[in-house]
Short mmCIF file of C-alpha atoms and ligand atoms in Angstrom, two decimals:
data_model
loop_
_atom_site.label_atom_id
_atom_site.label_comp_id
_atom_site.label_asym_id
_atom_site.label_seq_id
_atom_site.Cartn_x
_atom_site.Cartn_y
_atom_site.Cartn_z
CA MET A 1 107.85 86.06 103.03
CA TYR A 2 104.09 85.20 102.87
CA CYS A 3 102.14 86.41 99.73
CA SER A 4 99.30 88.42 101.11
CA LYS A 5 96.71 87.82 98.28
CA CYS A 6 97.39 83.79 98.33
CA GLY A 7 98.89 83.34 101.61
CA HIS A 8 101.64 81.18 99.85
CA GLU A 9 105.12 81.26 101.42
CA ASN A 10 107.89 82.69 98.60
CA PRO A 11 112.12 83.05 99.28
CA ASP A 12 112.23 86.63 100.53
CA ASP A 13 114.57 87.33 98.18
CA TYR A 14 111.69 86.79 95.36
CA ASN A 15 110.05 89.89 93.90
CA PHE A 16 106.76 88.32 92.62
CA CYS A 17 104.66 85.11 94.17
CA LYS A 18 105.79 81.53 92.75
CA ASN A 19 101.70 80.91 93.21
CA CYS A 20 99.24 83.50 91.85
CA GLY A 21 102.43 85.93 90.29
CA HIS A 22 101.11 88.60 93.22
CA ASP A 23 104.15 91.58 93.33
CA LEU A 24 105.93 91.06 96.50
CA SER A 25 108.11 94.24 95.82
CA HIS A 26 105.50 96.53 98.06
CA ALA A 27 105.75 94.03 100.76
CA LYS A 28 109.13 94.57 101.12
CA ALA A 29 109.32 98.31 100.56
CA PRO A 30 107.98 99.84 103.91
CA HIS A 31 110.11 97.38 105.91
CA THR A 32 113.39 98.51 104.52
CA LYS A 33 112.34 102.36 104.82
CA SER A 34 109.88 102.44 108.06
CA VAL A 35 112.63 104.80 109.54
CA PRO A 36 111.29 108.55 108.66
CA ASN A 37 113.98 111.12 107.90
CA TYR A 38 111.96 114.65 108.49
CA MET A 39 114.03 115.40 105.61
CA ALA A 40 110.95 117.95 104.84
CA PHE A 41 110.68 118.91 108.31
CA SER A 42 114.37 119.98 108.76
CA ILE A 43 114.05 121.90 105.42
CA ILE A 44 111.41 123.81 106.57
CA MET A 45 112.98 124.43 109.56
CA ILE A 46 116.35 125.86 107.68
CA PHE A 47 114.16 128.65 106.16
CA LEU A 48 112.26 129.22 109.84
CA CYS A 49 114.92 128.38 112.32
CA LEU A 50 118.37 128.12 110.74
CA PRO A 51 120.44 126.32 113.20
CA PHE A 52 118.40 124.08 114.17
CA GLY A 53 117.15 122.89 110.71
CA ILE A 54 120.96 122.77 109.43
CA ALA A 55 121.40 119.87 112.74
CA GLY A 56 118.01 118.27 111.47
CA LEU A 57 119.03 118.27 108.52
CA VAL A 58 122.25 116.66 108.92
CA TYR A 59 120.89 113.67 111.09
CA SER A 60 118.06 113.69 108.32
CA LEU A 61 120.64 112.67 105.83
CA LYS A 62 122.29 109.92 108.50
CA VAL A 63 118.87 108.41 108.38
CA ASP A 64 119.26 107.96 104.58
CA GLU A 65 122.92 107.05 105.14
CA PHE A 66 122.34 104.34 107.98
CA LEU A 67 119.32 102.74 105.88
CA MET A 68 121.69 102.38 103.14
CA GLN A 69 124.30 100.76 105.37
CA GLY A 70 121.16 98.52 106.38
CA ASP A 71 121.62 99.57 109.86
CA THR A 72 118.07 100.26 111.13
CA GLU A 73 119.00 100.32 114.62
CA ALA A 74 121.49 103.84 114.04
CA ALA A 75 118.92 105.13 111.29
CA LYS A 76 116.22 105.29 114.41
CA ALA A 77 118.11 107.04 116.49
CA ALA A 78 119.29 109.83 114.08
CA SER A 79 115.54 109.92 112.88
CA ASP A 80 114.71 110.45 116.49
CA LYS A 81 117.63 112.62 116.67
CA ALA A 82 116.17 114.83 113.46
CA ARG A 83 112.63 115.01 114.96
CA LYS A 84 113.50 116.18 118.38
CA LEU A 85 116.12 119.21 116.80
CA ASP A 86 113.26 120.18 114.07
CA ILE A 87 110.76 120.08 117.51
CA ILE A 88 113.16 122.16 119.32
CA GLY A 89 113.53 124.70 116.63
CA LEU A 90 110.05 125.51 116.67
CA ILE A 91 109.67 125.52 120.12
CA VAL A 92 112.56 128.21 120.00
CA LEU A 93 110.85 129.93 117.07
CA GLY A 94 107.45 130.36 118.65
CA ALA A 95 109.09 131.72 122.07
CA LEU A 96 111.47 134.51 120.08
CA ILE A 97 107.73 135.34 118.31
CA CYS A 98 106.13 135.48 121.39
CA ILE A 99 108.57 137.19 123.34
CA PRO A 100 107.76 140.60 122.12
CA PHE A 101 103.90 139.57 122.98
CA ILE A 102 104.47 138.50 126.30
CA ILE A 103 106.46 141.89 126.98
CA ALA A 104 103.91 143.58 125.64
CA LEU A 105 100.86 142.60 127.48
CA ILE A 106 103.27 142.89 130.88
CA SER A 107 104.14 146.66 130.06
CA LEU A 108 100.13 147.18 128.97
CA ILE A 109 99.16 145.43 132.63
CA PHE A 110 101.51 146.79 134.93
CA ILE A 111 103.16 149.94 133.02
CA VAL A 112 100.33 151.53 131.72
CA PRO A 113 98.07 151.97 134.99
CA ALA A 114 101.09 153.38 136.51
CA ILE A 115 101.13 156.52 133.93
CA PRO A 116 99.29 159.22 135.28
CA PHE A 117 95.79 159.51 133.34
CA ASN A 118 96.48 163.40 132.29
CA ILE A 119 99.18 162.72 130.88
CA ILE A 120 97.64 159.88 128.09
CA VAL A 121 94.66 162.63 127.42
CA HIS A 122 96.81 166.00 127.16
ZN1 ZN B 201 100.41 84.26 95.88
#
């Protein structure tokens, strides 16, 4: 890899630049851990919507497992599934919260005007 400070080419296993001593470990870290595991998102979803949170967490854990094995492609696939499960969980949760409001709104629009006015007054 090339040093980000002086541009000197160093062997990939070097943590410090041979030429200027610049710390190269920071440049390496994002490369090996570039796949997000959505762990925090999955844990939040466990509290909000248990089934999707657990499914998301399983894939979040798999991301780290695949990364440790060096299988970046599998880690990316698991990361994608974790994100999708967490988002689907959010949508389902949103729908569950909205349904009573939608029912209330529909009944206000269609049922309330059908009730004779004098029943409400008396
Ligand atoms: Zn350097």
